[in-house]
């Protein structure tokens, strides 16, 4: 009887040691798409000493990480983005208490998996503000809104094709 109990315990031990799963994360990650954010120049734009391209890249990375399963890579991504912040204007309309800030950005998207999906596009983002507002503070807030709008437009442009 003792041998029978020892044999059952031995079989149970062997069963437990041989029935576990092997997790291999590289098998899951090989299907993940990658995105590379290249150079974005903002040479023509001076917004109170702030690097608009740096702020944009940071917000875009955070947005992608939060809303997609994609990974960022430094080189060789499935999608490569780069671009230029071309223009930044403050426009005052006659007989109006509003001013408008308009930013124009040209973005290049290179799809390394499917070159037929490559594109370049101009994005115009316009935000209004009151002339009576405190402009330096309002300028900062409007710039944040412009960047958020650009991130949203770019996300929609890229991921509508996937």
Short mmCIF file of C-alpha atoms in Angstrom, two decimals:
data_model
loop_
_atom_site.label_atom_id
_atom_site.label_comp_id
_atom_site.label_asym_id
_atom_site.label_seq_id
_atom_site.Cartn_x
_atom_site.Cartn_y
_atom_site.Cartn_z
CA UNK A 1 0.00 0.00 0.00
CA UNK A 2 2.87 2.37 0.80
CA UNK A 3 4.40 1.68 -2.61
CA UNK A 4 1.11 2.49 -4.27
CA UNK A 5 0.93 5.89 -2.50
CA UNK A 6 4.55 6.66 -3.37
CA UNK A 7 3.89 5.70 -6.99
CA UNK A 8 0.80 7.99 -7.14
CA UNK A 9 2.76 10.88 -5.63
CA UNK A 10 5.58 10.26 -8.11
CA UNK A 11 3.14 10.26 -11.07
CA UNK A 12 1.49 13.42 -9.79
CA UNK A 13 4.89 15.11 -9.47
CA UNK A 14 5.90 14.08 -13.01
CA UNK A 15 2.56 15.26 -14.37
CA UNK A 16 2.90 18.69 -12.73
CA UNK A 17 6.44 19.20 -13.97
CA UNK A 18 5.66 18.25 -17.55
CA UNK A 19 2.35 20.02 -18.02
CA UNK A 20 3.34 23.67 -17.68
CA UNK A 21 3.17 26.13 -20.56
CA UNK A 22 6.21 27.73 -22.09
CA UNK A 23 5.69 31.45 -22.69
CA UNK A 24 7.75 32.74 -25.56
CA UNK A 25 7.08 36.46 -25.95
CA UNK A 26 9.03 36.72 -29.21
CA UNK A 27 6.36 34.56 -30.86
CA UNK A 28 3.70 37.12 -29.98
CA UNK A 29 5.75 40.21 -30.80
CA UNK A 30 6.83 39.18 -34.29
CA UNK A 31 3.45 40.27 -35.68
CA UNK A 32 3.57 43.68 -34.02
CA UNK A 33 4.03 46.56 -36.40
CA UNK A 34 6.74 49.11 -35.72
CA UNK A 35 6.83 52.83 -36.29
CA UNK A 36 9.84 55.09 -36.56
CA UNK A 37 9.63 58.82 -36.02
CA UNK A 38 12.37 60.49 -37.97
CA UNK A 39 13.38 64.12 -38.16
CA UNK A 40 10.78 66.87 -37.82
CA UNK A 41 12.23 70.30 -38.45
CA UNK A 42 10.76 73.45 -36.98
CA UNK A 43 13.40 75.90 -38.18
CA UNK A 44 10.87 78.44 -39.48
CA UNK A 45 8.76 78.46 -36.33
CA UNK A 46 9.65 80.23 -33.11
CA UNK A 47 7.03 79.93 -30.39
CA UNK A 48 8.48 81.51 -27.28
CA UNK A 49 11.60 79.37 -27.33
CA UNK A 50 9.65 76.12 -27.45
CA UNK A 51 10.56 73.26 -29.78
CA UNK A 52 7.26 72.44 -31.42
CA UNK A 53 8.72 69.38 -33.16
CA UNK A 54 9.91 67.91 -29.85
CA UNK A 55 6.51 68.48 -28.24
CA UNK A 56 4.75 66.95 -31.24
CA UNK A 57 6.96 63.84 -31.30
CA UNK A 58 6.50 63.29 -27.58
CA UNK A 59 2.71 63.62 -27.76
CA UNK A 60 2.47 61.46 -30.88
CA UNK A 61 4.54 58.67 -29.28
CA UNK A 62 2.38 58.72 -26.16
CA UNK A 63 -0.80 58.68 -28.23
CA UNK A 64 0.36 55.73 -30.35
CA UNK A 65 1.51 53.75 -27.32
CA UNK A 66 -1.82 54.35 -25.62
CA UNK A 67 -4.10 53.62 -28.59
CA UNK A 68 -2.32 50.95 -30.65
CA UNK A 69 -0.31 47.77 -30.13
CA UNK A 70 2.51 49.22 -32.25
CA UNK A 71 6.09 49.53 -31.01
CA UNK A 72 8.53 52.37 -31.60
CA UNK A 73 11.95 51.70 -33.06
CA UNK A 74 14.87 54.03 -33.72
CA UNK A 75 15.59 52.64 -37.20
CA UNK A 76 13.94 50.34 -39.69
CA UNK A 77 10.29 50.68 -38.66
CA UNK A 78 7.44 49.36 -40.79
CA UNK A 79 6.28 52.98 -40.98
CA UNK A 80 8.74 55.87 -41.11
CA UNK A 81 7.44 59.39 -40.42
CA UNK A 82 9.25 62.66 -40.91
CA UNK A 83 8.21 66.18 -41.69
CA UNK A 84 8.57 69.91 -41.55
CA UNK A 85 6.69 72.52 -39.57
CA UNK A 86 6.45 74.99 -42.43
CA UNK A 87 4.43 77.96 -41.25
CA UNK A 88 2.96 79.51 -38.13
CA UNK A 89 0.80 82.61 -38.53
CA UNK A 90 -1.33 84.79 -36.33
CA UNK A 91 -4.22 86.08 -38.42
CA UNK A 92 -6.40 88.98 -37.36
CA UNK A 93 -9.77 89.37 -39.04
CA UNK A 94 -11.16 92.85 -39.59
CA UNK A 95 -13.97 93.92 -37.29
CA UNK A 96 -13.60 90.79 -35.21
CA UNK A 97 -12.56 90.23 -31.64
CA UNK A 98 -10.96 86.95 -32.58
CA UNK A 99 -7.52 86.11 -33.85
CA UNK A 100 -6.54 82.85 -35.45
CA UNK A 101 -3.35 80.86 -35.26
CA UNK A 102 -2.65 78.75 -38.30
CA UNK A 103 0.09 76.15 -38.44
CA UNK A 104 1.07 74.26 -41.58
CA UNK A 105 2.95 70.98 -41.35
CA UNK A 106 4.17 68.77 -44.18
CA UNK A 107 4.46 65.12 -43.20
CA UNK A 108 6.05 62.28 -45.13
CA UNK A 109 4.98 58.71 -44.46
CA UNK A 110 7.03 55.84 -45.84
CA UNK A 111 5.50 52.37 -45.56
CA UNK A 112 8.35 49.88 -45.74
CA UNK A 113 5.97 46.91 -45.97
CA UNK A 114 3.87 48.30 -48.81
CA UNK A 115 5.50 51.17 -50.76
CA UNK A 116 2.21 51.83 -52.58
CA UNK A 117 0.91 53.30 -49.32
CA UNK A 118 3.64 55.98 -49.13
CA UNK A 119 2.29 59.52 -48.93
CA UNK A 120 3.08 63.11 -48.15
CA UNK A 121 0.48 65.57 -46.98
CA UNK A 122 0.11 69.12 -45.78
CA UNK A 123 -1.84 69.50 -42.56
CA UNK A 124 -3.32 72.93 -41.76
CA UNK A 125 -4.44 73.38 -38.19
CA UNK A 126 -6.31 76.54 -37.22
CA UNK A 127 -7.31 77.65 -33.73
CA UNK A 128 -9.04 80.85 -32.67
CA UNK A 129 -8.52 82.95 -29.56
CA UNK A 130 -9.84 86.21 -28.22
CA UNK A 131 -7.74 89.36 -28.54
CA UNK A 132 -8.60 90.17 -24.94
CA UNK A 133 -7.00 87.01 -23.58
CA UNK A 134 -3.55 86.99 -22.04
CA UNK A 135 -1.63 86.11 -25.19
CA UNK A 136 1.51 84.39 -23.79
CA UNK A 137 -0.59 82.03 -21.69
CA UNK A 138 -3.19 81.65 -24.42
CA UNK A 139 -0.42 81.08 -26.99
CA UNK A 140 0.91 78.17 -24.94
CA UNK A 141 -2.57 76.65 -24.58
CA UNK A 142 -3.39 77.14 -28.24
CA UNK A 143 -0.10 75.55 -29.25
CA UNK A 144 -1.00 72.54 -27.10
CA UNK A 145 -4.39 72.34 -28.81
CA UNK A 146 -2.76 72.61 -32.24
CA UNK A 147 -0.34 69.79 -31.43
CA UNK A 148 -3.17 67.61 -30.11
CA UNK A 149 -5.18 68.29 -33.26
CA UNK A 150 -2.21 67.41 -35.46
CA UNK A 151 -1.60 64.18 -33.52
CA UNK A 152 -5.24 63.21 -34.02
CA UNK A 153 -5.22 64.03 -37.75
CA UNK A 154 -1.97 62.15 -38.33
CA UNK A 155 -3.18 59.13 -36.37
CA UNK A 156 -6.36 59.01 -38.47
CA UNK A 157 -4.43 59.36 -41.72
CA UNK A 158 -1.99 56.56 -40.87
CA UNK A 159 -4.34 54.07 -39.29
CA UNK A 160 -7.22 54.46 -41.73
CA UNK A 161 -4.95 52.67 -44.21
CA UNK A 162 -4.24 49.74 -41.88
#
